[in-house]
mmCIF file of C-alpha atoms in Angstrom:
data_model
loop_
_atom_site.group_PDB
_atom_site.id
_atom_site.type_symbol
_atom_site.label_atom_id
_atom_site.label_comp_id
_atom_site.label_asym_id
_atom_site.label_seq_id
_atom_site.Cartn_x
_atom_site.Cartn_y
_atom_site.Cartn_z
ATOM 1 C CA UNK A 909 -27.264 28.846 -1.624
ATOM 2 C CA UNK A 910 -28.132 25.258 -0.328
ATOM 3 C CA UNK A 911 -28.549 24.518 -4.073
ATOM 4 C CA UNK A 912 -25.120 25.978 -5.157
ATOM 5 C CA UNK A 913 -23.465 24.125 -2.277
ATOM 6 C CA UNK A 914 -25.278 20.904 -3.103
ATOM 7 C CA UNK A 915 -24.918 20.912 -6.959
ATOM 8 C CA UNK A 916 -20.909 21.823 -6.476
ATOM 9 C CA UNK A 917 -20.743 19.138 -4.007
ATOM 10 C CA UNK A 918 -22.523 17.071 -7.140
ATOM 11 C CA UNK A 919 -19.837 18.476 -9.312
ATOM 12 C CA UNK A 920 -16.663 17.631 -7.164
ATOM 13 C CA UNK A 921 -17.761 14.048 -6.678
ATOM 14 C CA UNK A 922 -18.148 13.543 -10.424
ATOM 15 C CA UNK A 923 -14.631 15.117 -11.308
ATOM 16 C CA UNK A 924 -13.293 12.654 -8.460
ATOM 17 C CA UNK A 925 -15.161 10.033 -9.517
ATOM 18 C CA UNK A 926 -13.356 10.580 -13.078
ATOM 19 C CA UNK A 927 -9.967 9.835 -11.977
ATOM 20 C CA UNK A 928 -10.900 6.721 -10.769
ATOM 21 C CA UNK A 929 -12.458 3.931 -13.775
ATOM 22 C CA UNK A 930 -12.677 0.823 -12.872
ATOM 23 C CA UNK A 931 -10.461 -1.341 -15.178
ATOM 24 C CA UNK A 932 -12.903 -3.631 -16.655
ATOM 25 C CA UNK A 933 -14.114 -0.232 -18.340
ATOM 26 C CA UNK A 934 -10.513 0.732 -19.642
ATOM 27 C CA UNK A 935 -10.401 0.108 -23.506
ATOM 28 C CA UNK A 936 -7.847 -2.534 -23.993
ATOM 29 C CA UNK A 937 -4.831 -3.554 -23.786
ATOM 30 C CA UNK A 938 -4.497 -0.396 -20.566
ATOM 31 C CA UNK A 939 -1.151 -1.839 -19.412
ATOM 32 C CA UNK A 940 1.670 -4.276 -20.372
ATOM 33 C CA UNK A 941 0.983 -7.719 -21.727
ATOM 34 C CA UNK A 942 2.849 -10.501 -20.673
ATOM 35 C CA UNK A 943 3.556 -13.149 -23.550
ATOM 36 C CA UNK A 944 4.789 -16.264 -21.533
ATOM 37 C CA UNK A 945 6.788 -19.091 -23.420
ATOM 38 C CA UNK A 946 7.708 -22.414 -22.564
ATOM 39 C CA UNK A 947 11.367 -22.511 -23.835
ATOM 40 C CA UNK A 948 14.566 -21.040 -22.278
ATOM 41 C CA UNK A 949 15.847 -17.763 -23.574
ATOM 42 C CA UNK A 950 18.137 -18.094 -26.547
ATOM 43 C CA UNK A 951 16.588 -20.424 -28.477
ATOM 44 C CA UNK A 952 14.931 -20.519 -31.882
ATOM 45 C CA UNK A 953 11.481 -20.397 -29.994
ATOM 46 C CA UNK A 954 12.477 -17.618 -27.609
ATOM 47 C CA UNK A 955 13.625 -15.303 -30.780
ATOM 48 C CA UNK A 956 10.148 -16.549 -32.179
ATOM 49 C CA UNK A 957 8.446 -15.485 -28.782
ATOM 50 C CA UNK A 958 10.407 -12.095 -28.932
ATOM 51 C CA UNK A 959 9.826 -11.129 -32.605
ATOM 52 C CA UNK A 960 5.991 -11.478 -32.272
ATOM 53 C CA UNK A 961 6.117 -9.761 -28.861
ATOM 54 C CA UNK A 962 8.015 -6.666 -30.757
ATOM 55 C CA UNK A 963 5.631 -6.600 -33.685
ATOM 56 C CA UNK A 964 2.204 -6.903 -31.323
ATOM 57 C CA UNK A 965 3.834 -4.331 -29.155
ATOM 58 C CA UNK A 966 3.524 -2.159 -32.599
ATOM 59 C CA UNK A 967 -0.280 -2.883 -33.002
ATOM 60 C CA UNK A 968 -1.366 -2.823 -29.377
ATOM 61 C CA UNK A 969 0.753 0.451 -28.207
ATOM 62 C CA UNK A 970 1.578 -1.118 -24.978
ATOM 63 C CA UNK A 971 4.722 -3.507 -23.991
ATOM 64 C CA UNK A 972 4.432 -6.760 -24.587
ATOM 65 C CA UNK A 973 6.938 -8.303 -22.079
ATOM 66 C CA UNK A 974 8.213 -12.255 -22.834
ATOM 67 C CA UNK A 975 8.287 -14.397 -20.018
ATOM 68 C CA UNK A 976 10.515 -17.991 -20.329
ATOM 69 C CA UNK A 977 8.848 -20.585 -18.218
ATOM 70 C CA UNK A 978 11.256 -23.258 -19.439
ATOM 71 C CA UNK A 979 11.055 -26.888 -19.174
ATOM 72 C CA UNK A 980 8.833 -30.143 -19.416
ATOM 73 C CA UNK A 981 9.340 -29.337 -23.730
ATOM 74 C CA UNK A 982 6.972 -26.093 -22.728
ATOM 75 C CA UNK A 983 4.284 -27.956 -20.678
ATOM 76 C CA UNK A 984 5.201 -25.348 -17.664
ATOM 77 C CA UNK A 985 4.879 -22.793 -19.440
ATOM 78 C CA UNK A 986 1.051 -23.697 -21.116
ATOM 79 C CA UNK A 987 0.356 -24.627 -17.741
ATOM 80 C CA UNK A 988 1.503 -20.920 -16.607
ATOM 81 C CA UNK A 989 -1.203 -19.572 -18.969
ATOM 82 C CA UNK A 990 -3.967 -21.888 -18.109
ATOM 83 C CA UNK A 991 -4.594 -20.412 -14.041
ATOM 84 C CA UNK A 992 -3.439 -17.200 -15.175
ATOM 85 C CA UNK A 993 -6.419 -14.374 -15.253
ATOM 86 C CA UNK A 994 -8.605 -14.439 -18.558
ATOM 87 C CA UNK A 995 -7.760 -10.839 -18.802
ATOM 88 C CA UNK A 996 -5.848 -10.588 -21.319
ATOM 89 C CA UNK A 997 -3.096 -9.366 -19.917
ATOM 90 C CA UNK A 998 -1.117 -12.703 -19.694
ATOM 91 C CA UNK A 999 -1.120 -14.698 -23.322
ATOM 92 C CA UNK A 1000 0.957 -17.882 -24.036
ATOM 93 C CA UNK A 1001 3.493 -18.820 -27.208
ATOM 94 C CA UNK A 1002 2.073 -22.328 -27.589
ATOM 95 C CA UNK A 1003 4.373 -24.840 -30.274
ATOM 96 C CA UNK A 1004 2.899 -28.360 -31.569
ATOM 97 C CA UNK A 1005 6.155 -29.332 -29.392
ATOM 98 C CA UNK A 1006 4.320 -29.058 -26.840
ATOM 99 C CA UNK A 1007 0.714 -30.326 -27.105
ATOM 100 C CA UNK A 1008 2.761 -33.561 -28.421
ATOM 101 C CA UNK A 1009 4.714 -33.567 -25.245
ATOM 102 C CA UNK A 1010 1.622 -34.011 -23.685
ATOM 103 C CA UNK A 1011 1.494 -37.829 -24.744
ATOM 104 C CA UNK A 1012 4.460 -39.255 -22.471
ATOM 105 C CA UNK A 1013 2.940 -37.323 -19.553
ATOM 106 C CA UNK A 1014 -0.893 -39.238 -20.340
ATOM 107 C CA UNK A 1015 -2.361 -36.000 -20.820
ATOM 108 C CA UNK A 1016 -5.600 -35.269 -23.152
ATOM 109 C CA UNK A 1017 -5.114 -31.962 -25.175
ATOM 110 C CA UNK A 1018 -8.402 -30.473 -23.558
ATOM 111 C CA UNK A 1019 -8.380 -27.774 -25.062
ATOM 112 C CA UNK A 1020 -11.485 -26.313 -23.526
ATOM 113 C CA UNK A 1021 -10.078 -26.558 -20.144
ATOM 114 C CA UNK A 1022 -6.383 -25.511 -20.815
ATOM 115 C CA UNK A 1023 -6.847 -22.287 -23.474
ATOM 116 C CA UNK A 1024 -8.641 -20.485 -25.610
ATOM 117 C CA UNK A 1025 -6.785 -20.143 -29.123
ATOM 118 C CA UNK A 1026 -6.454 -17.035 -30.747
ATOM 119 C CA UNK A 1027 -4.456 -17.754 -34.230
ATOM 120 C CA UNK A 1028 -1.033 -19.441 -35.746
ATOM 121 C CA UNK A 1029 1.225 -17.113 -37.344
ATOM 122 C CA UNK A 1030 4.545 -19.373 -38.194
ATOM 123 C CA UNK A 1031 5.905 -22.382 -39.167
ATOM 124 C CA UNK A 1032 9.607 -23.564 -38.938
ATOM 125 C CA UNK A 1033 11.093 -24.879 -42.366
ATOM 126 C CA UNK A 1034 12.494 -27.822 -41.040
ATOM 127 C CA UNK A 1035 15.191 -29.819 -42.972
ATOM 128 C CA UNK A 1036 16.901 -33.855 -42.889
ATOM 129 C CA UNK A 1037 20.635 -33.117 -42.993
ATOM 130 C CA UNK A 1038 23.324 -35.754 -43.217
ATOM 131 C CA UNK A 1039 26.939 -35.227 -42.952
ATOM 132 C CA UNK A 1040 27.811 -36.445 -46.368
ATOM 133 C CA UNK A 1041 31.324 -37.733 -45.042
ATOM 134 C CA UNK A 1042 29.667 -40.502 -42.818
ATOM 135 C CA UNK A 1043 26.249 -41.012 -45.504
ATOM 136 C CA UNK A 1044 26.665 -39.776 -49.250
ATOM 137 C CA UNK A 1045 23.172 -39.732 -49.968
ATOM 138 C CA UNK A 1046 21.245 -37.075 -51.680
ATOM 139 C CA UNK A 1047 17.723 -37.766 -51.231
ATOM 140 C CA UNK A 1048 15.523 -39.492 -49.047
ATOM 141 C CA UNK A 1049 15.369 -42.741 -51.135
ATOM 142 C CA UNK A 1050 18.993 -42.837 -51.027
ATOM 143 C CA UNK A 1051 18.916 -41.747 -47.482
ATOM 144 C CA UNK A 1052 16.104 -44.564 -46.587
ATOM 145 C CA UNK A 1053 18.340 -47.179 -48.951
ATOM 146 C CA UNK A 1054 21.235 -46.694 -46.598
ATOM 147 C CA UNK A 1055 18.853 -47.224 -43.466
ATOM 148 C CA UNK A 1056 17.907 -50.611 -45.232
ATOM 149 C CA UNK A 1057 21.841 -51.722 -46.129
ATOM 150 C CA UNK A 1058 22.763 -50.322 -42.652
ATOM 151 C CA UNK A 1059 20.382 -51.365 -40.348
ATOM 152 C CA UNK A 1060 19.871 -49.032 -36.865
ATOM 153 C CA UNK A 1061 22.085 -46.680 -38.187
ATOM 154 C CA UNK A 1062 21.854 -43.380 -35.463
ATOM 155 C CA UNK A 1063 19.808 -40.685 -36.088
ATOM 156 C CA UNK A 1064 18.737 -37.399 -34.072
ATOM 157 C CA UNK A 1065 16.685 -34.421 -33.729
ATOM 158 C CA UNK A 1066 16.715 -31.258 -31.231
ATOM 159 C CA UNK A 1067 15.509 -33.595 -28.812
ATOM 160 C CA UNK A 1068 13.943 -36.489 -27.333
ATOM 161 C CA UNK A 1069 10.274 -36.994 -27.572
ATOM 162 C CA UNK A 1070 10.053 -33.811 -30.140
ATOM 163 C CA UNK A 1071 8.445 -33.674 -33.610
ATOM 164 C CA UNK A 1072 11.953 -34.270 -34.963
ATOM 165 C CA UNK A 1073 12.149 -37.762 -33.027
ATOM 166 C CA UNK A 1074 9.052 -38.733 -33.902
ATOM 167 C CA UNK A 1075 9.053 -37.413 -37.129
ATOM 168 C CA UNK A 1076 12.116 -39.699 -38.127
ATOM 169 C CA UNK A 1077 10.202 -42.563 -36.059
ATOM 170 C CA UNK A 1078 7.291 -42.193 -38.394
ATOM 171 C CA UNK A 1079 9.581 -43.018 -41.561
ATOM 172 C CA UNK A 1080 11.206 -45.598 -39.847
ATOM 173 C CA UNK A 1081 7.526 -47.102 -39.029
ATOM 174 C CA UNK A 1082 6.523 -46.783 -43.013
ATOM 175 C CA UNK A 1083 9.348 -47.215 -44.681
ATOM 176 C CA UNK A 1084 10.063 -50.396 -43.108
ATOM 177 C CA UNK A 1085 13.801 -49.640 -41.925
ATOM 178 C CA UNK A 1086 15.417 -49.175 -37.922
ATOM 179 C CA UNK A 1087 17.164 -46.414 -36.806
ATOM 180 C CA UNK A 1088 18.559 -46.117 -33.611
ATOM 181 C CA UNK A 1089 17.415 -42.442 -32.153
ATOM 182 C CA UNK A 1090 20.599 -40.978 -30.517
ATOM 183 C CA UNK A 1091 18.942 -38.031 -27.420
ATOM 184 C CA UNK A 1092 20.900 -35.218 -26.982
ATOM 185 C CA UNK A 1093 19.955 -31.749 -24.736
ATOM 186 C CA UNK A 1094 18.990 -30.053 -27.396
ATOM 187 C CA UNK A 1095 19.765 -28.477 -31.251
ATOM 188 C CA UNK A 1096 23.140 -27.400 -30.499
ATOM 189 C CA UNK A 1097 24.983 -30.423 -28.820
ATOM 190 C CA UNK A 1098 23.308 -32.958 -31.667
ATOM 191 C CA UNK A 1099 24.416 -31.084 -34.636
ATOM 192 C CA UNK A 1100 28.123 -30.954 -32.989
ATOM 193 C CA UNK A 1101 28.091 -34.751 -33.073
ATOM 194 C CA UNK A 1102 26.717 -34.546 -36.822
ATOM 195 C CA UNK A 1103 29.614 -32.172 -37.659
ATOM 196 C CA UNK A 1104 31.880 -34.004 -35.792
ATOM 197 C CA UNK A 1105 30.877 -37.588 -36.890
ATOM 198 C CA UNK A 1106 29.543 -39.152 -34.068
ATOM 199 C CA UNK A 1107 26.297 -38.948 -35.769
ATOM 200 C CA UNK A 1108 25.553 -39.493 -39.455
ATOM 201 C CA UNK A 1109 22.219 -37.733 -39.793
ATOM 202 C CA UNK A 1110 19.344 -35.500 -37.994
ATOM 203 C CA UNK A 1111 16.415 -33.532 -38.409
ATOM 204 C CA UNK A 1112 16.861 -29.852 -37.247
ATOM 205 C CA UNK A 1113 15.465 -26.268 -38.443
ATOM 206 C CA UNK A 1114 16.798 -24.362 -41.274
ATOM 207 C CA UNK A 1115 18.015 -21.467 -39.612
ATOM 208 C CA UNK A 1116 20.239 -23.535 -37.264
ATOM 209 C CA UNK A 1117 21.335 -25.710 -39.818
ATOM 210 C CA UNK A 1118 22.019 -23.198 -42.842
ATOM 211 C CA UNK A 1119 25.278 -21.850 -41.717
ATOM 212 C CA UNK A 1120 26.911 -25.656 -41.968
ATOM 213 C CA UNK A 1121 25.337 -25.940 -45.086
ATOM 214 C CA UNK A 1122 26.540 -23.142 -46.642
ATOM 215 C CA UNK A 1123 30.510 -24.435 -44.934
ATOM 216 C CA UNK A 1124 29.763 -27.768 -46.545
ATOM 217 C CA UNK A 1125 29.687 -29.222 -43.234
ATOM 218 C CA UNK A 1126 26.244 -30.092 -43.144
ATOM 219 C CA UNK A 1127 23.447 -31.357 -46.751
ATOM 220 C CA UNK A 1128 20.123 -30.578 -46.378
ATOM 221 C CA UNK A 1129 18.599 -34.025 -48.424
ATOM 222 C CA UNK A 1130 14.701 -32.472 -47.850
ATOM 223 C CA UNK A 1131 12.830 -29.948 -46.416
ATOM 224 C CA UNK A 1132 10.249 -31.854 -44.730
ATOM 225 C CA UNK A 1133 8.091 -28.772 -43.959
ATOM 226 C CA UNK A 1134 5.256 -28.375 -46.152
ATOM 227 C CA UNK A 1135 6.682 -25.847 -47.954
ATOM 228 C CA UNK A 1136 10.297 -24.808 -49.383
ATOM 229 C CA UNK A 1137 12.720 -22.827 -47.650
ATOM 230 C CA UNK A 1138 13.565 -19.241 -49.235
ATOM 231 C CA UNK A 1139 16.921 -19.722 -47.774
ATOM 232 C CA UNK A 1140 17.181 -23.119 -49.423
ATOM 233 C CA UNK A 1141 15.445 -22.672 -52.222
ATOM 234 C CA UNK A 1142 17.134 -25.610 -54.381
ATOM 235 C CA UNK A 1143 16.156 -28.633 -51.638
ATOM 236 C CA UNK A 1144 12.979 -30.027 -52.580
ATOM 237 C CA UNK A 1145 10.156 -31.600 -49.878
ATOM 238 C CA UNK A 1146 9.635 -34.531 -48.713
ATOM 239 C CA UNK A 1147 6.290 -33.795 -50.472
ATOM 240 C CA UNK A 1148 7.688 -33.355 -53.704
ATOM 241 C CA UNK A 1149 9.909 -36.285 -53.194
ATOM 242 C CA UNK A 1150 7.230 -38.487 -53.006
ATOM 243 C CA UNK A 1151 6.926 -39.005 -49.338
ATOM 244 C CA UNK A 1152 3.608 -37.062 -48.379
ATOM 245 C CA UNK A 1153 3.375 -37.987 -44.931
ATOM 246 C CA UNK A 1154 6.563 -36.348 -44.019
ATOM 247 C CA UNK A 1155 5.550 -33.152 -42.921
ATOM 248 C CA UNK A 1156 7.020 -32.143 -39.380
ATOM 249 C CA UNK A 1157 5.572 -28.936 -38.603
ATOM 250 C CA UNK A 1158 7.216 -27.005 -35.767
ATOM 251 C CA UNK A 1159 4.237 -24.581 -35.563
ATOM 252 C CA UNK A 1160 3.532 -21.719 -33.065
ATOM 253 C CA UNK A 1161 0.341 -19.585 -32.309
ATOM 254 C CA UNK A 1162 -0.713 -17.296 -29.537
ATOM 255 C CA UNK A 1163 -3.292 -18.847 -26.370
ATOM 256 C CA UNK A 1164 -5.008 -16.993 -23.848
ATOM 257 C CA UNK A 1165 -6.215 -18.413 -20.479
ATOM 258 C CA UNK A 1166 -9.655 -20.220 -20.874
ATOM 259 C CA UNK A 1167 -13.116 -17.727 -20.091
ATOM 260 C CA UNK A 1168 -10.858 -14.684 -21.921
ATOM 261 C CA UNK A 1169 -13.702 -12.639 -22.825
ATOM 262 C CA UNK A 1170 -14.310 -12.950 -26.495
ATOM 263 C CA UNK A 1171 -14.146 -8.958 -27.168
ATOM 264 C CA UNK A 1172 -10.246 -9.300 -25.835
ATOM 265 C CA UNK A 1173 -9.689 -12.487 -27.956
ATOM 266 C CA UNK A 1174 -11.079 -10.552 -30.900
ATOM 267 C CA UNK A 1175 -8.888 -7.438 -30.438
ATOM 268 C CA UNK A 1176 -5.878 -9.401 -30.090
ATOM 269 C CA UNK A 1177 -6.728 -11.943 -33.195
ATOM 270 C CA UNK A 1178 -6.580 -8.548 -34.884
ATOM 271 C CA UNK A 1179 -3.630 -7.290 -34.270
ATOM 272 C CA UNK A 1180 -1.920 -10.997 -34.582
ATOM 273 C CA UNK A 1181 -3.381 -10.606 -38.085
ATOM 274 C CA UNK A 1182 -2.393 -7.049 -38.110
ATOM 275 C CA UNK A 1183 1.429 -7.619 -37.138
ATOM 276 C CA UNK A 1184 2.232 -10.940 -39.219
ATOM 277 C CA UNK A 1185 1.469 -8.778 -41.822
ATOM 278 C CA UNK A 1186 3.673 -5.776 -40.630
ATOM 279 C CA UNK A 1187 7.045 -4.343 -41.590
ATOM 280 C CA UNK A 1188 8.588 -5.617 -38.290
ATOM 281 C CA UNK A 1189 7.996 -9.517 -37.803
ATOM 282 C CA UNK A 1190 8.128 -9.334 -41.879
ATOM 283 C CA UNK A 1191 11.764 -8.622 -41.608
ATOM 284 C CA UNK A 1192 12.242 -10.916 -38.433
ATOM 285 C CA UNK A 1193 10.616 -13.621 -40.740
ATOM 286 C CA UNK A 1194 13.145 -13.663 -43.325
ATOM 287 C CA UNK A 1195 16.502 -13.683 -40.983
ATOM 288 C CA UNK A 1196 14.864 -16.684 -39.170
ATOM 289 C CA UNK A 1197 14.170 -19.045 -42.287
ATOM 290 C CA UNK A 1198 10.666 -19.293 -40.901
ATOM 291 C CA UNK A 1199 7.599 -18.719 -42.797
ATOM 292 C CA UNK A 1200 4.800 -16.372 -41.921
ATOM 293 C CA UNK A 1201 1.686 -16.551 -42.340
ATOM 294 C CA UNK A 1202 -2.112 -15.647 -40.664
ATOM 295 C CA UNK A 1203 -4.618 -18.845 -39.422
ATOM 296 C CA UNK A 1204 -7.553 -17.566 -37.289
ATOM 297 C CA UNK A 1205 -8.743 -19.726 -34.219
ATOM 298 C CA UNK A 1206 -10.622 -22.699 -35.576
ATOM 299 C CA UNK A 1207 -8.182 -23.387 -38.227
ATOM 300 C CA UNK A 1208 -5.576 -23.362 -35.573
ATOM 301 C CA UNK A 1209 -7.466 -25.442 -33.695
ATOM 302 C CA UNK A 1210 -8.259 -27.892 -35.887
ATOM 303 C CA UNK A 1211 -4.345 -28.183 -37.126
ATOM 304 C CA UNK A 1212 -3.214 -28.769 -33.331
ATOM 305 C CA UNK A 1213 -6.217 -31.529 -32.608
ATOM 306 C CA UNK A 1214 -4.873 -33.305 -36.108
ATOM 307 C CA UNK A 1215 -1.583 -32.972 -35.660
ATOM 308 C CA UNK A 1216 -1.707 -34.055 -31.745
ATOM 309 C CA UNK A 1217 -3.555 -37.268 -32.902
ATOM 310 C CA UNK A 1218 -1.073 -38.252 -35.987
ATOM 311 C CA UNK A 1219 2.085 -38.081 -33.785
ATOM 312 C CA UNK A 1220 0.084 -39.861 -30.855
ATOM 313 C CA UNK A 1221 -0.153 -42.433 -33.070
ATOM 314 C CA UNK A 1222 3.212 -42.671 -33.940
ATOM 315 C CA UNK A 1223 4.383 -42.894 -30.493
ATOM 316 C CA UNK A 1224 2.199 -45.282 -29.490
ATOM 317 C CA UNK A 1225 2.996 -47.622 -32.455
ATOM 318 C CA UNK A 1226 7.053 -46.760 -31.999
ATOM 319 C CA UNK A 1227 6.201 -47.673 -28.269
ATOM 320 C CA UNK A 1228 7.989 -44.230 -27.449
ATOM 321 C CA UNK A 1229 8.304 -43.564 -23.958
ATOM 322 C CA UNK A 1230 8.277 -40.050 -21.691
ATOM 323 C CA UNK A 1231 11.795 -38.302 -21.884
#
């Protein structure tokens, strides 16, 4: 009998013991994820942030909850991920925006210290638009010969201190020419002043753009992304224009915080993989102008260390200073 009452005693603690695992042995993801970007809701990167979220939530079988830590051109928001737990369960939407921004504050990338990459899985066709009542130019030659006949004619972007800025610095730099760079709060207020003549020309993504250019409002002179846009597929590159080093990237990949165990960086570089290739951010893809598209870790690390030094350069030679 003392045997039966010890061995059932056995028993009972085991079957208790089973509704209690410690999570560190749960398989994961166990519970929500929360994807944390540093842009305000609305916004081409928020719809970005919430299309991935929707098509990892697919692959993972658990929510995967975006979180807008806006401001500082997304510095708050990488900083957000960096003391958050290297669980897994908090994971960042990092843009090249960013890590650039992190020049005018006299910040090192770090990368070691700030996040652990997992992969890059879009790229924003970006375009140079004119309002072809103020400049009647068609390509960037005749857009850069204008520059030269009209010197410091304005110019703009989505914002100060952005790829766009410093992507229309960099031309100014080879191309010999000023511009005077015109800051606005934003995409939407500096293509109302392009529409509405205040400001001849800008840099600014497809998507954004593409309903002015369809209205005639707005011509797209070059896609200055590496590749074409599908919803613009008659604008050629800047590449194919002749002007190689005018690539601006607006580029976005998923971070974890640093010491993420490398099993839960593996499962989620697999179903990055897993949903950029999926039905759901497929069709998200093509509404956005955006283009898809699977880069594991190093690659993705290598791309942000070369692009972060490139545009450091420029704004150190353009003598651009914090926003």
């Amino acid at each position: 009998m003392k045997f039966l009452r010890t061995f059932s005693v056995g028993i009972v603690a085991c079957v208790a013991l089973g509704f209690w695992v410690p999570a560190s042995a749960q398989p994961y993801p166990s519970r929500p994820i929360k994807l944390i970007t540093g842009f305000p809701a609305g916004g081409p990167s928020d719809t970005v942030a919430r299309s991935i979220a929707k098509a990892l939530e697919d692959e993972l079988q658990q929510p995967v909850v975006v979180d807008n830590r806006a401001g500082v051109s997304g510095i708050l928001g990488l900083e957000e991920v960096t003391k958050s737990a290297p669980d897994g369960y908090t994971i960042g939407l990092l843009a090249n925006t960013t890590t650039n921004a992190l020049h005018f504050h006299g910040k090192k990338l770090d990368m070691e210290s700030r996040f652990m990459p997992v992969g890059r899985f879009v790229t924003t066709h970006v375009a140079l638009v004119v309002n072809p009542a103020m400049m009647d130019v068609k390509t960037i030659s005749e857009f850069i010969d204008h520059l030269r006949r009209h010197p410091g004619t304005p110019v703009t972007s989505a914002g100060y201190g952005g790829i766009g800025h410093v992507g229309l610095e960099l031309l100014a730099l080879e191309q010999k020419v000023a511009i005077t760079y015109v800051s606005y709060r934003g995409a939407a207020p500096a293509m109302q002043d392009v529409i509405g003549g205040q400001v001849p020309a800008m840099v600014i993504d497809v998507a954004s753009a593409l309903p002015f250019v369809q209205s005639g409002k707005l011509r797209p002179i070059a896609i200055v992304s590496t590749l074409r846009a599908p919803s613009l597929p008659d604008v050629s590159t800047a590449i194919e224009q002749g002007y190689k080093s005018l690539q601006i990237e607006s580029s976005m990949g998923i971070l974890v915080p640093p010491k993420t165990p490398q099993p839960t960086v593996d499962r989620l570089r697999a179903a990055l993989k897993a949903a950029v290739n999926g039905k759901t951010y497929t069709a998200a893809v093509s509404q956005q102008s955006n283009a898809r598209f699977f880069e594991d870790a190093d690659r993705f690390k290598a791309w942000l260390q070369t692009d972060f030094d490139r545009f450091g350069e420029v704004i150190r030679i353009a003598n651009i200073k914090a926003p």
